[in-house]
């Protein structure tokens, strides 16, 4: 169990907090590129308890500025996009993507006030449909050569969703392999031909067993965790018999992302981005090693589940997550429909806006959560002492981090340790784009 002070230390990320100081050493997703339409490419964003305005100027450059105008504090998110920048509606002050004040038109002729004014601006980059920003001090770290960043746009799809609770409990569901046999249990197996774009629906690779049946019938996975340069690698092993073991390899990428398999040819890289202490967004890049992603189909699937403009789930706390007693009795373990995102949303939001970890009792299947919390506490301590935390990458180190490998498949009970690496090698070798990349380095 944790003390209240420890729980606050690892969950609160606003300005002036120790975990917030750690988080400001990294790039963070702040919007989908789709959220900046040509009609008005600007929007308010909130990250780590701070308010910003994100925009794209006429030259296609992205900028992220503090949201309050440095003149009188009015809201720049409503500003006009013109003349190379974002213009405040109150007195017409104009700022470019670097925060430089270009004009103060209400001032007297010949005024040099704008030369002495600057709005705080932050570095911004776009990676496969997600806009990332760095809101810390000094130089930002480099991006690792992960598959989700190296894949061509034709083979990557980005989306997001709002979660109304603390970022840490949202992350921890992704490094808990045991819950899938319960929270995502379906009592009837679906046609795997309709599995595209949906987790736990296809047959397990290298077998004809539907994932729904595998999770339902083999409920006690052996879970192993090992430290890596990027965070943690997780193994969930479901032994079917003396010859066959289902092997699922997932990853925790510090500070708050995970990489998991979606199907035999697709992986998901998902970040859990703190809006503030009591809400967060998940952002995901779906990366295909096989055929190009059907962007229209993937987007249509998800827009049935999430409402624009806030990407708020249609089923949630406000309508009891669609809970249905009759369905729970005969179709699903939860009675909350067939979308596993709804199940996860319930699990993490029902813990409260910020989970009270002083009341929890962890088991052996929580070993990845224990390992991550230790890593998080250590990183907070490093930053407090003036050192760089894990996964703060310079350019040289960034090129050495690849993958991470994420697979699930039916492997041998003896020799599963090499099986998952061989699966990844074959997948890359058959890929139109990954075959040209250097394979990940694995222990």
CSV table of C-alpha atoms in Angstrom, one decimal:
chain,number,residue,atom,x,y,z
A,1,UNK,CA,0.0,0.0,0.0
A,2,UNK,CA,1.0,3.6,-0.5
A,3,UNK,CA,0.8,6.6,1.8
A,4,UNK,CA,-1.3,9.6,0.7
A,5,UNK,CA,1.9,11.6,0.2
A,6,UNK,CA,3.3,8.9,-2.1
A,7,UNK,CA,0.1,8.8,-4.1
A,8,UNK,CA,0.1,12.5,-4.6
A,9,UNK,CA,3.7,12.4,-5.6
A,10,UNK,CA,3.2,10.0,-8.5
A,11,UNK,CA,-0.1,11.4,-9.8
A,12,UNK,CA,-0.1,15.2,-9.6
A,13,UNK,CA,1.5,16.8,-12.6
A,14,UNK,CA,0.7,20.5,-12.4
A,15,UNK,CA,3.3,23.4,-12.4
A,16,UNK,CA,5.4,23.2,-9.2
A,17,UNK,CA,4.9,19.5,-8.6
A,18,UNK,CA,7.8,17.0,-8.7
A,19,UNK,CA,6.0,14.6,-11.1
A,20,UNK,CA,5.1,17.6,-13.2
A,21,UNK,CA,8.8,18.6,-13.3
A,22,UNK,CA,9.6,15.1,-14.6
A,23,UNK,CA,6.8,15.2,-17.3
A,24,UNK,CA,8.1,18.5,-18.6
A,25,UNK,CA,11.2,16.7,-19.8
A,26,UNK,CA,9.3,14.9,-22.6
A,27,UNK,CA,7.3,15.5,-25.8
A,28,UNK,CA,3.6,15.2,-25.4
A,29,UNK,CA,0.7,14.7,-27.8
A,30,UNK,CA,-1.5,17.8,-27.8
A,31,UNK,CA,-3.8,17.3,-30.7
A,32,UNK,CA,-4.6,15.2,-33.7
A,33,UNK,CA,-3.5,16.9,-37.0
A,34,UNK,CA,-7.2,16.5,-38.1
A,35,UNK,CA,-8.2,18.9,-35.3
A,36,UNK,CA,-6.7,21.9,-37.2
A,37,UNK,CA,-9.0,22.2,-40.2
A,38,UNK,CA,-8.2,24.5,-43.0
A,39,UNK,CA,-11.2,26.6,-42.2
A,40,UNK,CA,-9.7,27.7,-38.9
A,41,UNK,CA,-6.6,25.8,-37.9
A,42,UNK,CA,-6.5,26.9,-34.2
A,43,UNK,CA,-7.7,25.4,-30.9
A,44,UNK,CA,-7.3,25.7,-27.2
A,45,UNK,CA,-5.4,22.8,-25.6
A,46,UNK,CA,-4.7,22.0,-22.0
A,47,UNK,CA,-1.7,19.9,-20.9
A,48,UNK,CA,-0.1,19.2,-17.5
A,49,UNK,CA,-2.5,21.7,-15.9
A,50,UNK,CA,-1.6,24.5,-18.2
A,51,UNK,CA,-3.5,26.3,-20.9
A,52,UNK,CA,-2.2,26.8,-24.5
A,53,UNK,CA,-3.3,27.7,-27.9
A,54,UNK,CA,-2.2,25.6,-30.9
A,55,UNK,CA,-2.4,27.0,-34.4
A,56,UNK,CA,-1.1,26.6,-38.0
A,57,UNK,CA,-0.2,29.7,-39.9
A,58,UNK,CA,-0.6,30.5,-43.6
A,59,UNK,CA,2.8,28.9,-44.4
A,60,UNK,CA,1.8,25.6,-42.7
A,61,UNK,CA,4.0,26.2,-39.6
A,62,UNK,CA,2.6,24.9,-36.3
A,63,UNK,CA,2.8,27.0,-33.2
A,64,UNK,CA,2.0,26.5,-29.5
A,65,UNK,CA,1.7,29.6,-27.3
A,66,UNK,CA,0.6,30.4,-23.8
A,67,UNK,CA,-3.2,31.0,-24.1
A,68,UNK,CA,-3.3,34.3,-22.2
A,69,UNK,CA,-2.3,37.4,-24.2
A,70,UNK,CA,0.7,39.1,-22.6
A,71,UNK,CA,-1.1,42.5,-23.0
A,72,UNK,CA,-4.1,42.1,-20.7
A,73,UNK,CA,-4.6,38.4,-20.4
A,74,UNK,CA,-7.4,37.8,-22.9
A,75,UNK,CA,-7.9,34.4,-24.6
A,76,UNK,CA,-5.8,33.9,-27.7
A,77,UNK,CA,-7.6,30.7,-28.6
A,78,UNK,CA,-10.3,33.0,-30.2
A,79,UNK,CA,-7.7,35.0,-32.1
A,80,UNK,CA,-7.7,35.8,-35.8
A,81,UNK,CA,-5.3,33.9,-38.1
A,82,UNK,CA,-3.8,36.5,-40.4
A,83,UNK,CA,-0.7,38.3,-41.5
A,84,UNK,CA,1.7,35.5,-40.5
A,85,UNK,CA,0.4,34.8,-37.0
A,86,UNK,CA,-2.4,34.8,-34.4
A,87,UNK,CA,-4.0,38.1,-33.6
A,88,UNK,CA,-5.6,38.9,-30.3
A,89,UNK,CA,-9.2,40.2,-30.6
A,90,UNK,CA,-8.9,42.7,-27.8
A,91,UNK,CA,-6.4,45.2,-29.2
A,92,UNK,CA,-5.0,43.4,-32.3
A,93,UNK,CA,-1.6,42.3,-31.0
A,94,UNK,CA,-0.2,39.8,-33.4
A,95,UNK,CA,2.1,36.8,-32.5
A,96,UNK,CA,3.9,34.4,-34.8
A,97,UNK,CA,4.6,30.7,-34.1
A,98,UNK,CA,7.8,31.6,-32.3
A,99,UNK,CA,6.0,34.0,-29.9
A,100,UNK,CA,7.4,37.1,-31.5
A,101,UNK,CA,5.1,40.1,-31.4
A,102,UNK,CA,4.7,41.3,-34.9
A,103,UNK,CA,2.3,44.2,-34.4
A,104,UNK,CA,0.7,46.3,-31.7
A,105,UNK,CA,-1.7,48.3,-34.0
A,106,UNK,CA,-3.5,50.3,-31.3
A,107,UNK,CA,-0.3,51.8,-30.1
A,108,UNK,CA,0.9,55.3,-31.4
A,109,UNK,CA,2.7,55.5,-34.8
A,110,UNK,CA,6.3,54.6,-34.3
A,111,UNK,CA,5.8,52.7,-31.1
A,112,UNK,CA,8.5,50.0,-30.5
A,113,UNK,CA,6.5,48.3,-27.8
A,114,UNK,CA,6.1,45.1,-29.9
A,115,UNK,CA,9.9,44.8,-29.9
A,116,UNK,CA,9.9,44.4,-26.1
A,117,UNK,CA,7.0,41.9,-25.9
A,118,UNK,CA,7.2,38.2,-26.5
A,119,UNK,CA,4.7,35.4,-25.8
A,120,UNK,CA,6.0,32.1,-24.5
A,121,UNK,CA,6.2,29.7,-27.4
A,122,UNK,CA,6.9,25.9,-27.4
A,123,UNK,CA,8.5,23.5,-29.9
A,124,UNK,CA,5.9,21.6,-32.0
A,125,UNK,CA,6.3,18.6,-34.4
A,126,UNK,CA,3.8,16.4,-36.3
A,127,UNK,CA,4.3,12.7,-36.3
A,128,UNK,CA,2.0,10.4,-38.3
A,129,UNK,CA,-1.2,12.4,-37.5
A,130,UNK,CA,-0.4,13.6,-34.0
A,131,UNK,CA,0.9,17.0,-33.0
A,132,UNK,CA,3.5,16.7,-30.3
A,133,UNK,CA,4.7,19.6,-28.1
A,134,UNK,CA,7.6,20.2,-25.6
A,135,UNK,CA,6.6,22.5,-22.8
A,136,UNK,CA,9.7,22.1,-20.6
A,137,UNK,CA,12.9,24.1,-20.2
A,138,UNK,CA,15.9,23.9,-22.5
A,139,UNK,CA,16.3,21.6,-25.5
A,140,UNK,CA,13.7,18.9,-26.0
A,141,UNK,CA,14.8,15.3,-26.4
A,142,UNK,CA,15.0,13.4,-29.7
A,143,UNK,CA,12.3,11.0,-30.9
A,144,UNK,CA,13.2,7.3,-30.9
A,145,UNK,CA,13.2,5.4,-34.1
A,146,UNK,CA,10.0,3.5,-33.2
A,147,UNK,CA,7.8,1.8,-35.8
A,148,UNK,CA,5.0,4.2,-35.2
A,149,UNK,CA,7.2,7.2,-36.2
A,150,UNK,CA,9.0,5.4,-39.1
A,151,UNK,CA,5.9,4.0,-40.8
A,152,UNK,CA,4.7,5.8,-43.9
A,153,UNK,CA,1.4,7.7,-43.5
A,154,UNK,CA,-0.3,5.1,-45.6
A,155,UNK,CA,0.4,2.5,-42.9
A,156,UNK,CA,-0.4,4.6,-39.8
A,157,UNK,CA,-3.7,5.9,-38.3
A,158,UNK,CA,-4.1,8.2,-35.3
A,159,UNK,CA,-7.0,8.8,-33.0
A,160,UNK,CA,-7.7,9.9,-29.4
A,161,UNK,CA,-10.3,9.7,-26.6
A,162,UNK,CA,-11.1,11.6,-23.4
A,163,UNK,CA,-10.8,9.8,-20.1
A,164,UNK,CA,-12.2,11.6,-17.0
A,165,UNK,CA,-9.7,10.5,-14.4
A,166,UNK,CA,-6.0,10.7,-13.5
A,167,UNK,CA,-3.5,9.7,-16.2
A,168,UNK,CA,-1.7,7.1,-14.0
A,169,UNK,CA,-4.6,4.8,-13.6
A,170,UNK,CA,-5.4,5.1,-17.3
A,171,UNK,CA,-1.8,4.0,-18.1
A,172,UNK,CA,-1.8,1.2,-15.6
A,173,UNK,CA,-4.7,-0.7,-17.3
A,174,UNK,CA,-2.4,-1.1,-20.3
A,175,UNK,CA,0.4,-2.8,-18.3
A,176,UNK,CA,-2.0,-5.3,-16.7
A,177,UNK,CA,-2.2,-8.3,-19.0
A,178,UNK,CA,-4.3,-10.4,-16.6
A,179,UNK,CA,-7.5,-8.3,-16.8
A,180,UNK,CA,-8.2,-9.2,-20.4
A,181,UNK,CA,-9.6,-12.6,-19.5
A,182,UNK,CA,-12.2,-11.0,-17.3
A,183,UNK,CA,-12.9,-7.4,-18.3
A,184,UNK,CA,-12.9,-8.3,-22.0
A,185,UNK,CA,-14.5,-11.7,-21.8
A,186,UNK,CA,-17.2,-12.5,-24.4
A,187,UNK,CA,-19.3,-15.7,-24.1
A,188,UNK,CA,-19.8,-16.1,-27.8
A,189,UNK,CA,-17.1,-16.1,-30.5
A,190,UNK,CA,-17.5,-13.7,-33.4
A,191,UNK,CA,-16.7,-14.2,-37.0
A,192,UNK,CA,-13.0,-13.3,-37.1
A,193,UNK,CA,-13.4,-12.1,-40.7
A,194,UNK,CA,-15.0,-8.9,-39.2
A,195,UNK,CA,-12.1,-8.3,-36.9
A,196,UNK,CA,-10.4,-5.5,-38.8
A,197,UNK,CA,-9.6,-2.6,-36.6
A,198,UNK,CA,-10.8,-4.3,-33.4
A,199,UNK,CA,-8.7,-5.7,-30.6
A,200,UNK,CA,-9.1,-9.3,-29.3
A,201,UNK,CA,-11.3,-10.3,-32.2
A,202,UNK,CA,-9.0,-12.0,-34.7
A,203,UNK,CA,-7.7,-15.6,-34.3
A,204,UNK,CA,-4.5,-15.7,-32.5
A,205,UNK,CA,-1.7,-15.7,-35.0
A,206,UNK,CA,-0.3,-19.1,-35.9
A,207,UNK,CA,-3.5,-20.8,-34.8
A,208,UNK,CA,-7.2,-20.9,-35.5
A,209,UNK,CA,-8.3,-20.3,-31.9
A,210,UNK,CA,-10.3,-17.0,-31.7
A,211,UNK,CA,-8.7,-14.6,-29.1
A,212,UNK,CA,-12.1,-14.4,-27.4
A,213,UNK,CA,-12.0,-18.1,-26.7
A,214,UNK,CA,-8.4,-18.1,-25.7
A,215,UNK,CA,-8.9,-15.3,-23.1
A,216,UNK,CA,-12.1,-16.9,-21.8
A,217,UNK,CA,-10.7,-20.4,-21.3
A,218,UNK,CA,-7.1,-19.6,-20.2
A,219,UNK,CA,-7.5,-17.2,-17.3
A,220,UNK,CA,-4.3,-17.5,-15.3
A,221,UNK,CA,-1.5,-16.1,-17.5
A,222,UNK,CA,2.1,-16.3,-16.2
A,223,UNK,CA,3.4,-12.7,-16.4
A,224,UNK,CA,7.1,-11.9,-16.7
A,225,UNK,CA,8.6,-8.4,-16.7
A,226,UNK,CA,12.0,-7.3,-17.8
A,227,UNK,CA,13.7,-3.9,-17.9
A,228,UNK,CA,14.7,-2.3,-21.2
A,229,UNK,CA,16.3,0.9,-22.4
A,230,UNK,CA,12.8,2.3,-23.2
A,231,UNK,CA,11.0,1.1,-20.1
A,232,UNK,CA,9.6,-2.4,-19.6
A,233,UNK,CA,8.9,-5.4,-21.7
A,234,UNK,CA,5.9,-7.6,-20.6
A,235,UNK,CA,5.3,-11.3,-21.4
A,236,UNK,CA,1.8,-12.8,-20.8
A,237,UNK,CA,2.1,-16.6,-21.3
A,238,UNK,CA,-1.1,-18.8,-21.5
A,239,UNK,CA,-0.1,-22.4,-21.5
A,240,UNK,CA,-2.5,-24.5,-23.5
A,241,UNK,CA,-0.8,-27.9,-23.2
A,242,UNK,CA,2.7,-29.4,-23.1
A,243,UNK,CA,3.4,-28.3,-26.7
A,244,UNK,CA,1.6,-25.0,-27.1
A,245,UNK,CA,1.7,-21.7,-25.2
A,246,UNK,CA,0.1,-18.4,-26.3
A,247,UNK,CA,2.7,-15.6,-26.1
A,248,UNK,CA,1.8,-12.0,-25.9
A,249,UNK,CA,4.5,-9.4,-25.8
A,250,UNK,CA,3.7,-5.8,-24.8
A,251,UNK,CA,5.7,-2.8,-23.7
A,252,UNK,CA,5.8,0.2,-21.4
A,253,UNK,CA,7.5,3.1,-22.9
A,254,UNK,CA,8.5,5.6,-20.2
A,255,UNK,CA,7.0,7.9,-19.1
A,256,UNK,CA,3.4,7.0,-20.1
A,257,UNK,CA,3.0,5.1,-23.3
A,258,UNK,CA,2.5,1.4,-24.1
A,259,UNK,CA,3.0,-0.6,-27.3
A,260,UNK,CA,0.7,-3.6,-27.8
A,261,UNK,CA,-0.3,-5.9,-30.6
A,262,UNK,CA,-3.7,-5.3,-32.2
A,263,UNK,CA,-3.5,-8.2,-34.7
A,264,UNK,CA,-0.9,-10.3,-36.5
A,265,UNK,CA,0.0,-7.3,-38.7
A,266,UNK,CA,-0.9,-4.2,-36.6
A,267,UNK,CA,0.4,-2.7,-33.4
A,268,UNK,CA,-0.9,0.1,-31.2
A,269,UNK,CA,1.3,2.8,-29.6
A,270,UNK,CA,-0.8,4.6,-27.0
A,271,UNK,CA,0.1,7.6,-24.9
A,272,UNK,CA,-1.9,8.7,-21.7
A,273,UNK,CA,-1.5,12.4,-21.7
A,274,UNK,CA,-2.4,14.3,-18.5
A,275,UNK,CA,-4.8,17.2,-19.2
A,276,UNK,CA,-4.7,18.0,-15.5
A,277,UNK,CA,-4.7,15.9,-12.4
A,278,UNK,CA,-8.3,14.5,-13.0
A,279,UNK,CA,-8.5,14.0,-16.7
A,280,UNK,CA,-6.4,12.8,-19.6
A,281,UNK,CA,-6.5,11.9,-23.3
A,282,UNK,CA,-5.3,8.7,-24.8
A,283,UNK,CA,-3.6,9.2,-28.2
A,284,UNK,CA,-2.9,6.2,-30.4
A,285,UNK,CA,-1.0,5.4,-33.6
A,286,UNK,CA,-2.2,2.2,-35.2
A,287,UNK,CA,0.8,0.9,-37.2
A,288,UNK,CA,0.3,-1.7,-40.0
A,289,UNK,CA,3.2,-4.0,-41.1
A,290,UNK,CA,1.0,-5.5,-43.8
A,291,UNK,CA,-1.5,-3.7,-46.1
A,292,UNK,CA,-2.0,0.1,-45.9
A,293,UNK,CA,-4.4,1.2,-43.2
A,294,UNK,CA,-8.0,1.7,-44.2
A,295,UNK,CA,-8.2,5.2,-42.7
A,296,UNK,CA,-11.8,5.7,-43.5
A,297,UNK,CA,-12.9,2.4,-41.9
A,298,UNK,CA,-10.8,3.0,-38.8
A,299,UNK,CA,-12.1,6.5,-38.4
A,300,UNK,CA,-15.7,5.5,-39.0
A,301,UNK,CA,-15.4,2.7,-36.4
A,302,UNK,CA,-14.2,5.1,-33.7
A,303,UNK,CA,-16.5,7.9,-34.5
A,304,UNK,CA,-19.3,5.5,-33.6
A,305,UNK,CA,-17.8,5.4,-30.1
A,306,UNK,CA,-16.5,9.0,-29.6
A,307,UNK,CA,-18.2,12.4,-30.1
A,308,UNK,CA,-16.5,15.4,-31.7
A,309,UNK,CA,-15.2,18.0,-31.0
A,310,UNK,CA,-13.9,16.7,-27.6
A,311,UNK,CA,-13.5,13.0,-28.5
A,312,UNK,CA,-15.7,12.2,-25.5
A,313,UNK,CA,-16.9,8.6,-25.4
A,314,UNK,CA,-20.6,8.1,-26.2
A,315,UNK,CA,-20.8,5.5,-23.4
A,316,UNK,CA,-19.4,6.6,-20.1
A,317,UNK,CA,-20.0,7.7,-16.5
A,318,UNK,CA,-22.8,9.9,-17.7
A,319,UNK,CA,-24.9,6.9,-18.9
A,320,UNK,CA,-23.6,4.0,-16.8
A,321,UNK,CA,-21.3,2.9,-19.6
A,322,UNK,CA,-24.3,1.3,-21.3
A,323,UNK,CA,-24.6,-1.3,-18.5
A,324,UNK,CA,-27.2,-4.0,-19.3
A,325,UNK,CA,-28.1,-6.7,-16.8
A,326,UNK,CA,-29.4,-9.2,-19.5
A,327,UNK,CA,-26.3,-8.8,-21.5
A,328,UNK,CA,-24.1,-9.4,-18.5
A,329,UNK,CA,-26.0,-12.7,-17.8
A,330,UNK,CA,-25.4,-14.2,-21.2
A,331,UNK,CA,-23.1,-12.3,-23.6
A,332,UNK,CA,-20.3,-10.3,-21.9
A,333,UNK,CA,-18.6,-10.4,-18.6
A,334,UNK,CA,-19.2,-6.7,-18.0
A,335,UNK,CA,-22.7,-6.1,-19.5
A,336,UNK,CA,-21.2,-3.0,-21.1
A,337,UNK,CA,-21.2,-3.9,-24.8
A,338,UNK,CA,-18.6,-5.3,-27.1
A,339,UNK,CA,-16.1,-2.5,-27.3
A,340,UNK,CA,-13.1,-3.1,-25.0
A,341,UNK,CA,-12.4,0.7,-24.8
A,342,UNK,CA,-15.7,1.1,-22.9
A,343,UNK,CA,-14.6,-1.7,-20.5
A,344,UNK,CA,-11.3,-0.1,-19.9
A,345,UNK,CA,-13.0,3.3,-19.4
A,346,UNK,CA,-15.2,1.9,-16.7
A,347,UNK,CA,-12.4,0.1,-15.0
A,348,UNK,CA,-10.2,3.2,-14.7
A,349,UNK,CA,-12.8,5.8,-14.1
A,350,UNK,CA,-14.6,3.8,-11.5
A,351,UNK,CA,-11.5,4.0,-9.3
A,352,UNK,CA,-12.3,7.7,-8.8
A,353,UNK,CA,-10.9,10.9,-10.3
A,354,UNK,CA,-7.6,10.0,-8.6
A,355,UNK,CA,-7.3,6.5,-7.3
A,356,UNK,CA,-6.7,6.1,-3.6
A,357,UNK,CA,-3.8,3.7,-3.7
A,358,UNK,CA,-3.7,3.6,0.1
A,359,UNK,CA,-6.6,1.1,-0.1
A,360,UNK,CA,-5.3,-1.3,-2.8
A,361,UNK,CA,-3.9,-4.8,-2.3
A,362,UNK,CA,-1.7,-5.8,-5.3
A,363,UNK,CA,-1.2,-9.4,-6.4
A,364,UNK,CA,1.4,-11.3,-8.4
A,365,UNK,CA,-0.2,-10.3,-11.7
A,366,UNK,CA,0.5,-6.7,-10.8
A,367,UNK,CA,4.2,-7.0,-11.1
A,368,UNK,CA,4.5,-4.6,-14.1
A,369,UNK,CA,2.6,-2.0,-12.2
A,370,UNK,CA,4.9,-2.4,-9.2
A,371,UNK,CA,7.9,-2.2,-11.5
A,372,UNK,CA,6.6,0.9,-13.3
A,373,UNK,CA,5.8,2.8,-10.0
A,374,UNK,CA,9.4,2.1,-8.8
A,375,UNK,CA,10.7,3.5,-12.1
A,376,UNK,CA,8.5,6.5,-11.8
A,377,UNK,CA,9.6,7.3,-8.3
A,378,UNK,CA,13.2,6.9,-9.3
A,379,UNK,CA,12.8,9.2,-12.2
A,380,UNK,CA,11.1,11.9,-10.1
A,381,UNK,CA,14.1,11.7,-7.8
A,382,UNK,CA,16.6,12.0,-10.6
A,383,UNK,CA,14.9,15.2,-11.9
A,384,UNK,CA,14.6,16.6,-8.4
A,385,UNK,CA,18.4,16.2,-8.1
A,386,UNK,CA,19.0,17.9,-11.4
A,387,UNK,CA,19.7,14.8,-13.5
A,388,UNK,CA,18.1,13.6,-16.8
A,389,UNK,CA,15.3,11.0,-16.4
A,390,UNK,CA,14.9,7.7,-18.3
A,391,UNK,CA,14.0,8.1,-22.0
A,392,UNK,CA,15.4,11.6,-22.3
A,393,UNK,CA,17.2,10.9,-25.6
A,394,UNK,CA,19.9,12.7,-27.5
A,395,UNK,CA,20.1,12.1,-31.2
A,396,UNK,CA,22.6,9.3,-31.0
A,397,UNK,CA,20.6,7.3,-28.4
A,398,UNK,CA,17.3,7.9,-30.2
A,399,UNK,CA,18.5,6.0,-33.3
A,400,UNK,CA,19.4,3.0,-31.2
A,401,UNK,CA,15.9,2.6,-29.9
A,402,UNK,CA,13.6,0.7,-32.3
A,403,UNK,CA,10.5,-1.3,-32.2
A,404,UNK,CA,9.4,-2.0,-29.6
A,405,UNK,CA,8.3,-5.5,-30.6
A,406,UNK,CA,4.7,-6.3,-29.8
A,407,UNK,CA,3.2,-9.6,-30.9
A,408,UNK,CA,0.7,-12.3,-29.8
A,409,UNK,CA,0.8,-15.8,-31.2
A,410,UNK,CA,0.7,-19.5,-30.5
A,411,UNK,CA,4.2,-20.5,-29.7
A,412,UNK,CA,6.0,-23.6,-28.3
A,413,UNK,CA,5.8,-24.2,-24.6
A,414,UNK,CA,9.5,-25.0,-24.8
A,415,UNK,CA,11.4,-22.3,-26.7
A,416,UNK,CA,8.9,-19.5,-26.5
A,417,UNK,CA,11.8,-17.2,-25.6
A,418,UNK,CA,13.0,-17.1,-29.2
A,419,UNK,CA,9.6,-17.6,-30.9
A,420,UNK,CA,8.4,-14.0,-30.4
A,421,UNK,CA,11.6,-12.6,-31.9
A,422,UNK,CA,11.2,-14.9,-34.9
A,423,UNK,CA,7.6,-13.8,-35.4
A,424,UNK,CA,8.7,-10.2,-35.5
A,425,UNK,CA,11.6,-10.9,-37.9
A,426,UNK,CA,9.2,-12.6,-40.3
A,427,UNK,CA,6.7,-9.8,-40.1
A,428,UNK,CA,9.3,-7.2,-40.9
A,429,UNK,CA,10.7,-9.2,-43.7
A,430,UNK,CA,7.3,-9.4,-45.3
A,431,UNK,CA,6.5,-5.7,-44.8
A,432,UNK,CA,6.7,-3.2,-47.7
A,433,UNK,CA,8.2,-0.6,-45.4
A,434,UNK,CA,9.6,-2.3,-42.3
A,435,UNK,CA,11.8,-4.6,-44.3
A,436,UNK,CA,13.9,-1.6,-45.1
A,437,UNK,CA,14.4,-0.6,-41.4
A,438,UNK,CA,17.0,-2.0,-39.1
A,439,UNK,CA,15.2,-4.5,-36.8
A,440,UNK,CA,14.9,-3.8,-33.1
A,441,UNK,CA,17.7,-4.8,-30.8
A,442,UNK,CA,16.4,-7.3,-28.3
A,443,UNK,CA,18.2,-9.0,-25.4
